[in-house]
Tab-separated table of C-alpha atoms in Angstrom:
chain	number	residue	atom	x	y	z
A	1317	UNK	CA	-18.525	-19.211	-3.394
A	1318	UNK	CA	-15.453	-21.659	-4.302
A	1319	UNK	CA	-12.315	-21.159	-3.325
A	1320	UNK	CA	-10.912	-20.361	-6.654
A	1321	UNK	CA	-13.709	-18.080	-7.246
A	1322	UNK	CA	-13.190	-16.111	-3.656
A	1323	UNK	CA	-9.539	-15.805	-4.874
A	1324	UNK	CA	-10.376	-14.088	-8.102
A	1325	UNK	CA	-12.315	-11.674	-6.760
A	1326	UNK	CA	-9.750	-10.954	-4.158
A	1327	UNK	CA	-7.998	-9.442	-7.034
A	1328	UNK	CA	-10.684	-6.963	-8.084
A	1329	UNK	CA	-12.907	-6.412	-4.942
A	1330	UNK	CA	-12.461	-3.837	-2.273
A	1331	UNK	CA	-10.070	-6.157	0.107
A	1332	UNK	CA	-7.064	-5.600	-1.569
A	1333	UNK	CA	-7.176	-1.897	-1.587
A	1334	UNK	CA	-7.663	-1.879	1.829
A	1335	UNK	CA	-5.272	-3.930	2.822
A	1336	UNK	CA	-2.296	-2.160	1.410
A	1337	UNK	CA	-3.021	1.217	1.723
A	1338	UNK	CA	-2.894	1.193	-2.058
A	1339	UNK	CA	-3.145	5.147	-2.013
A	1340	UNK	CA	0.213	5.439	-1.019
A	1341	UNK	CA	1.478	3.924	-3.961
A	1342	UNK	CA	-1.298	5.236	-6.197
A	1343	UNK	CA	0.155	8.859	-5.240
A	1344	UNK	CA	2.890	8.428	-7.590
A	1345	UNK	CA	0.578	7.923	-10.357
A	1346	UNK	CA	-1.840	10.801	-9.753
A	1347	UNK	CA	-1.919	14.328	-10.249
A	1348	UNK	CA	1.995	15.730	-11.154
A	1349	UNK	CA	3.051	12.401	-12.067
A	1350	UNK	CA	5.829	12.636	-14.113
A	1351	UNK	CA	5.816	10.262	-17.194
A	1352	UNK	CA	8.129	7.463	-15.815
A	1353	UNK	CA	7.592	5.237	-18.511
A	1354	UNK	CA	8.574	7.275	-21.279
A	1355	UNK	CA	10.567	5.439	-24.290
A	1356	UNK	CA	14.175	5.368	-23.942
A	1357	UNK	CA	14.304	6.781	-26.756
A	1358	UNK	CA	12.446	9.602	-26.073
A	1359	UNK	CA	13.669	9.855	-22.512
A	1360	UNK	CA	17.229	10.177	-23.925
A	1361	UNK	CA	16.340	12.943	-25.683
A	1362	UNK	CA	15.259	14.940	-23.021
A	1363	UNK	CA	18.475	13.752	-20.449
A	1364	UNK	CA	19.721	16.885	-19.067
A	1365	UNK	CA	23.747	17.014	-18.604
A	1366	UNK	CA	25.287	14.430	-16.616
A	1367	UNK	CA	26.618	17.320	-14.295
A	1368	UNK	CA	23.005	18.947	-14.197
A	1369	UNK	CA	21.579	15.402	-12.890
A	1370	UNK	CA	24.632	14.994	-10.257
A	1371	UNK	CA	23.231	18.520	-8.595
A	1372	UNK	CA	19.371	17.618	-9.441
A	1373	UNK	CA	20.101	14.626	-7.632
A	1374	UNK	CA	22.722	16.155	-4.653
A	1375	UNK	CA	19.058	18.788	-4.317
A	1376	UNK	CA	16.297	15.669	-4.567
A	1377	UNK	CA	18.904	14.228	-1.549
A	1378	UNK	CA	18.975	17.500	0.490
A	1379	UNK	CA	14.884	18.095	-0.248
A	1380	UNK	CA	14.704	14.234	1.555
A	1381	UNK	CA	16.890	15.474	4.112
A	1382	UNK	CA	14.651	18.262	5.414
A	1383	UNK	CA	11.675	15.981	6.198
A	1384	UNK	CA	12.410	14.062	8.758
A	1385	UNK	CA	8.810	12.157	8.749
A	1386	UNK	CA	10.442	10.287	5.174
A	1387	UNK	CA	13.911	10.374	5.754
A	1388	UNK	CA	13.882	7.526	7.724
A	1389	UNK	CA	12.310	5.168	5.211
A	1390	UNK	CA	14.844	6.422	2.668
A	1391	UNK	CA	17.236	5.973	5.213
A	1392	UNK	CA	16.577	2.731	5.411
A	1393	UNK	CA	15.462	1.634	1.829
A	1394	UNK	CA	19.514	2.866	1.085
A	1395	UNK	CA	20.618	0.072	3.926
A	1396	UNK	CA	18.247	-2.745	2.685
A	1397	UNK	CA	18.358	-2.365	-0.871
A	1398	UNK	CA	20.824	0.149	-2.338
A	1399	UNK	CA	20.216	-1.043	-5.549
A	1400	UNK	CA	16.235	0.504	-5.453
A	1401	UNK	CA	17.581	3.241	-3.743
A	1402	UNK	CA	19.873	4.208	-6.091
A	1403	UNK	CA	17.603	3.695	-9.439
A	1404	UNK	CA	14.908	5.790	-6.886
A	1405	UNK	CA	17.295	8.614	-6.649
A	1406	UNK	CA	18.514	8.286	-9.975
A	1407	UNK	CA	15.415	8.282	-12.045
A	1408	UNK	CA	14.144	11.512	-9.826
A	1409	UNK	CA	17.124	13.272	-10.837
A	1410	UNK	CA	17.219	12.279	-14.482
A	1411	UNK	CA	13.251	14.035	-14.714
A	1412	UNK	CA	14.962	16.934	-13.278
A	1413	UNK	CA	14.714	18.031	-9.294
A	1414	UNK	CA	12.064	20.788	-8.287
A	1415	UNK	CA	9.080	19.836	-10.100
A	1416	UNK	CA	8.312	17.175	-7.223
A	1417	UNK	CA	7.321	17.607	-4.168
A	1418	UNK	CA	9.217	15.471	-1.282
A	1419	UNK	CA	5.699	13.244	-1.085
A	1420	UNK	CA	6.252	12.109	-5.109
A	1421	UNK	CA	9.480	11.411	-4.202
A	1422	UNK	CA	8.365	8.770	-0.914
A	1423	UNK	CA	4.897	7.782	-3.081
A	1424	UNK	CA	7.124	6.852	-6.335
A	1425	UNK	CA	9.957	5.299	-4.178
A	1426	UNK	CA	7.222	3.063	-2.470
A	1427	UNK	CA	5.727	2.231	-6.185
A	1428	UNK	CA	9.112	1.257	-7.302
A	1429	UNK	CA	9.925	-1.146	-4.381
A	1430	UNK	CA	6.353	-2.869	-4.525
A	1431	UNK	CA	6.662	-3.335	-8.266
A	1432	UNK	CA	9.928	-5.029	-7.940
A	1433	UNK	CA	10.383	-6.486	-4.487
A	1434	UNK	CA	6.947	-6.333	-2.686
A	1435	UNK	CA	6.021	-10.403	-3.386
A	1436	UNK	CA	8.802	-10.893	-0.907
A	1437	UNK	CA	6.051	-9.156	1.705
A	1438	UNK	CA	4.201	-12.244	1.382
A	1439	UNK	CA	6.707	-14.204	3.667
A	1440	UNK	CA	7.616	-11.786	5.898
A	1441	UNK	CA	7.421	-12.698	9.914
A	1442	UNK	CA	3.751	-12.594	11.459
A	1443	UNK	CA	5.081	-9.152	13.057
A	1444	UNK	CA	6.033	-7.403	10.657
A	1445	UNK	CA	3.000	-8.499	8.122
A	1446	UNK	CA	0.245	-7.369	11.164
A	1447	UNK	CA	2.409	-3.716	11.555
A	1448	UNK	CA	1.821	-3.167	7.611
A	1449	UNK	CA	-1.945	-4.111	7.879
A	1450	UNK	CA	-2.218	-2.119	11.483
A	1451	UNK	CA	-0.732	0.973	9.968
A	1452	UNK	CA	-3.524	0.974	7.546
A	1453	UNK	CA	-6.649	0.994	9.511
A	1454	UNK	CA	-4.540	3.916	11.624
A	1455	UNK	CA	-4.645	5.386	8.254
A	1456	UNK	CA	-8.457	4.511	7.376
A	1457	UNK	CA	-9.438	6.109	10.760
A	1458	UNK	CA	-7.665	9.342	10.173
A	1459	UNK	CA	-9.242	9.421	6.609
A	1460	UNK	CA	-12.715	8.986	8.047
A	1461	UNK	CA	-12.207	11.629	11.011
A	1462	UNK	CA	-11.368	13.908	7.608
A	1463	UNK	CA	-13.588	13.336	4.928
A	1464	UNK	CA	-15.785	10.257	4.500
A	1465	UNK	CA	-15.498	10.611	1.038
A	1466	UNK	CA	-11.851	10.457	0.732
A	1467	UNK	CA	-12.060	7.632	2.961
A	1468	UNK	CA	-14.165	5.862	0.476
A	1469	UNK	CA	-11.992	6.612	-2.180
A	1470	UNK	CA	-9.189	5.346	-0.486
A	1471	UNK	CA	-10.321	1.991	-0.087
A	1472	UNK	CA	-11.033	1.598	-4.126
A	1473	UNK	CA	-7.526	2.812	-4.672
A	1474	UNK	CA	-8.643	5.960	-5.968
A	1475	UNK	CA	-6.034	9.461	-5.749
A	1476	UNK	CA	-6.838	12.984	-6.027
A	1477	UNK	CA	-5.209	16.203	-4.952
A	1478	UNK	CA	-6.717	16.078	-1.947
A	1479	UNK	CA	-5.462	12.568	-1.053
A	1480	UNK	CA	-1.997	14.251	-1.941
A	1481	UNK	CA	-3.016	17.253	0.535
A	1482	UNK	CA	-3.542	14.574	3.317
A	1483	UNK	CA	-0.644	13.073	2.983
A	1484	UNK	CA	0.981	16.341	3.139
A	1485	UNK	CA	-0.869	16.880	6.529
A	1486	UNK	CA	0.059	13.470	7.682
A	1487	UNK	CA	4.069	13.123	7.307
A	1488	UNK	CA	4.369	11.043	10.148
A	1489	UNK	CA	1.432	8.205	9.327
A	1490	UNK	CA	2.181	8.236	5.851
A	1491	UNK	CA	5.849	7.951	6.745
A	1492	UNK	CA	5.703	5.277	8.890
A	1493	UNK	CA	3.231	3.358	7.044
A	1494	UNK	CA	5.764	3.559	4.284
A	1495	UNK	CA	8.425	1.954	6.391
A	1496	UNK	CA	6.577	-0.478	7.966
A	1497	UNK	CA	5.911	-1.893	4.253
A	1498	UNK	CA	9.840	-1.960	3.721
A	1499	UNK	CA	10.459	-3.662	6.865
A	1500	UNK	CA	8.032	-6.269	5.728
A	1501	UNK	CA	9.518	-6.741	2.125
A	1502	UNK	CA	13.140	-7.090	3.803
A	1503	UNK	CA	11.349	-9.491	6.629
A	1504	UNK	CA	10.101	-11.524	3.946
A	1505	UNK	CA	13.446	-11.937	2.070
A	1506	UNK	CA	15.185	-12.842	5.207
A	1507	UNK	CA	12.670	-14.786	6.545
A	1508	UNK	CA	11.340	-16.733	3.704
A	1509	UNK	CA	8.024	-17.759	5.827
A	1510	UNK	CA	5.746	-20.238	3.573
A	1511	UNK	CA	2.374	-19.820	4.102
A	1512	UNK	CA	-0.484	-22.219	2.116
A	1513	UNK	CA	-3.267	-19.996	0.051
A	1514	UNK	CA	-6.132	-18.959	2.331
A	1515	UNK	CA	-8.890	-22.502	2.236
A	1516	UNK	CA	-12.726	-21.738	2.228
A	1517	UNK	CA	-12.747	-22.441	6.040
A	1518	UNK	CA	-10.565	-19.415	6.402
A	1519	UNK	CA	-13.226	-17.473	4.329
A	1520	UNK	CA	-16.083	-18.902	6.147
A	1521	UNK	CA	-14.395	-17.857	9.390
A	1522	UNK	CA	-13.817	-14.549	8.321
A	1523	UNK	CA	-17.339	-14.128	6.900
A	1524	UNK	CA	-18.388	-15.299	10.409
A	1525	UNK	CA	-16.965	-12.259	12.075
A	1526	UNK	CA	-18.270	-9.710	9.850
A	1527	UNK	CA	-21.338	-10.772	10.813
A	1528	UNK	CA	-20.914	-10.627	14.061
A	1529	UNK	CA	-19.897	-6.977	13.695
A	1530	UNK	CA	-22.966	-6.233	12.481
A	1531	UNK	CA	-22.690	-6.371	8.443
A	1532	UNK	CA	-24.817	-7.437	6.385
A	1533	UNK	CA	-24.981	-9.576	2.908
A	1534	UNK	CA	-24.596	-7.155	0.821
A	1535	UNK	CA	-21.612	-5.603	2.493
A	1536	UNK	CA	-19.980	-8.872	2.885
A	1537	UNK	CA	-20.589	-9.722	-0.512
A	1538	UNK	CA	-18.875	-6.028	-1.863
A	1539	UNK	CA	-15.881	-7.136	0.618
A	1540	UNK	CA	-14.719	-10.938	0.014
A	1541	UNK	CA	-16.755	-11.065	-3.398
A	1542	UNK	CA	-16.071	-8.097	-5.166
A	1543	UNK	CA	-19.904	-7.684	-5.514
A	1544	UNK	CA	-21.042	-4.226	-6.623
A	1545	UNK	CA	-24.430	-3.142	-4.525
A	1546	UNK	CA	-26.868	-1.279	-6.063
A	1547	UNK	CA	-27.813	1.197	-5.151
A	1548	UNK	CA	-24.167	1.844	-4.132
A	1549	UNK	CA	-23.070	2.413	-0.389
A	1550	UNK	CA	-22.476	6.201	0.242
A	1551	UNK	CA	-19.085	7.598	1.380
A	1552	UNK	CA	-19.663	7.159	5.154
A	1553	UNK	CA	-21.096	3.805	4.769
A	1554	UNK	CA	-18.063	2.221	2.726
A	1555	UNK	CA	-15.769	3.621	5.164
A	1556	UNK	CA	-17.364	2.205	7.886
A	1557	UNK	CA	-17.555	-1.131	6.539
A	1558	UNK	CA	-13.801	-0.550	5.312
A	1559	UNK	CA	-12.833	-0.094	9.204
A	1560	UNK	CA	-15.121	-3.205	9.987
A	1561	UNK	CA	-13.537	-5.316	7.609
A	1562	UNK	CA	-9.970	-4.340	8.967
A	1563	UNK	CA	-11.035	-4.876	12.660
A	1564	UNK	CA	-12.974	-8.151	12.149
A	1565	UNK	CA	-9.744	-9.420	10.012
A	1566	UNK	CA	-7.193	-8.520	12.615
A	1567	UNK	CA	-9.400	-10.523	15.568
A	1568	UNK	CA	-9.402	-13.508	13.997
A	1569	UNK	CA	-6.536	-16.627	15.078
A	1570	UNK	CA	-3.120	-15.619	14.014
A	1571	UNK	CA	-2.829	-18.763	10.965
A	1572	UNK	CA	-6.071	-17.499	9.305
A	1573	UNK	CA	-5.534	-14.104	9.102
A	1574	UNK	CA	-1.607	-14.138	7.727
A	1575	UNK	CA	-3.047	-16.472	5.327
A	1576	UNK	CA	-5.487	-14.228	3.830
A	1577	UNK	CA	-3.258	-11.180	4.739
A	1578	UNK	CA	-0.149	-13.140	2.735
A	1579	UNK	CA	-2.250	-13.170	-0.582
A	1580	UNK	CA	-3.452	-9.907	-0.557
A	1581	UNK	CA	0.073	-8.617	-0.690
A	1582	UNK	CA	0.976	-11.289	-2.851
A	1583	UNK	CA	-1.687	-9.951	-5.533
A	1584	UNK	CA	-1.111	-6.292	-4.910
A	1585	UNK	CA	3.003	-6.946	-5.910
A	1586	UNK	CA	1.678	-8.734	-9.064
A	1587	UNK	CA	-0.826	-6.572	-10.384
């Protein structure tokens, strides 16, 4: 496949999920999602008193507070970007405090910085871009100890309750995998690292190692290409080759693998 071709279906296949952890920010938009979106108008309608808000919001603060496994990230999304934080806290209080739990509040405050900031990401400093991508394949294994199928719905950026439910269980990985994104954003805004678009010999290289690990062309296919098998994988087998895919990606040389890891979160911000 050509270059241009491998980059389009970076956009659709199975790489992209899996490379950002896309659940985390897919949480905000599952089950209990509030409607964010709303018209103004609409919205307007529905504004409680500017007083109520100030104590929805002083409660949505304390809520934060008590979990220490997300307080850091909010901690230091206030520091890094008080603008985000403030529309974060803002927006929670305007939909009224108590109807979210303290995981909406991290999931939707994630969702917010990646719409508007996570590009940045892209030229972040080789550390902090392989802590984001290490964070989720700590993530992928816990998944897979748990429940194949979540696992495998994971990868294809799919939510349910009982993604929320892990989470829930998981304060301290989902937390930190949370930060570590932030770090990278603010990384990439101070650091400003250009990196070229990942060439066909990066591909090839890549492709190289998954076979090595033991996949075959049908797997590699549903990873770089986007290709569909049929009949599809089942739940243990996607995860497996999820996990692969992670592990082959982070052993290969340094320039290859920011390249390729550089456009994933480059397409993940703009989609």
């Amino acid at each position: 496949m050509m270059l241009m071709e491998r980059l389009l279906a970076l956009m659709t296949g199975v790489i992209v999920a899996i490379c950002l952890g896309v659940g985390l920010v897919m949480m905000a938009l599952g089950p209990g999602r509030k409607d964010a979106e709303a018209p103004t108008s609409a919205l307007a309608a529905q504004l409680p008193p500017v007083v109520d808000r100030a104590a929805a919001r002083a409660q949505i603060e304390l809520t934060i507070a008590a979990a220490p496994e997300y307080r850091p990230f909010f901690d230091r999304l206030r520091l890094a970007f008080p603008s985000d934080y403030e529309a974060a806290l803002d927006a929670f209080a305007t939909a009224g405090a108590g109807a979210d739990t303290v995981d909406y509040y991290l999931a939707e405050a994630v969702r917010r910085l990646r719409q508007a900031r996570g590009v940045l990401a892209a030229r972040a400093e080789p550390a902090a871009l392989t802590r984001v991508f290490d964070l989720n394949l700590s993530v992928l294994r816990a998944l897979a100890g748990e429940d194949k199928r979540l696992c495998a719905t994971f990868l294809y950026g799919g939510v349910d309750q009982d993604f929320h439910n892990f989470a829930a269980r998981r304060r301290a990985l989902v937390g930190e995998m949370a930060i570590v994104g932030l770090e990278a954003i603010s990384s990439g805004r101070t650091r400003n690292e250009e990196r070229a678009a990942p060439s066909d010999e990066d591909f090839r290289a890549l492709e190289k190692a998954l076979t090595e690990r033991g996949l075959g062309k049908a797997e590699v296919d549903s990873l770089l290409d986007g290709k569909s098998p049929d009949p599809p994988f089942d739940d243990a087998k996607t995860c497996a080759i999820g996990q692969t895919y992670l592990e082959a990606l982070r052993g290969l040389p340094e320039p290859v693998r920011l390249r390729i890891w550089g456009l994933a979160v480059e397409l993940m911000a703009r989609s």
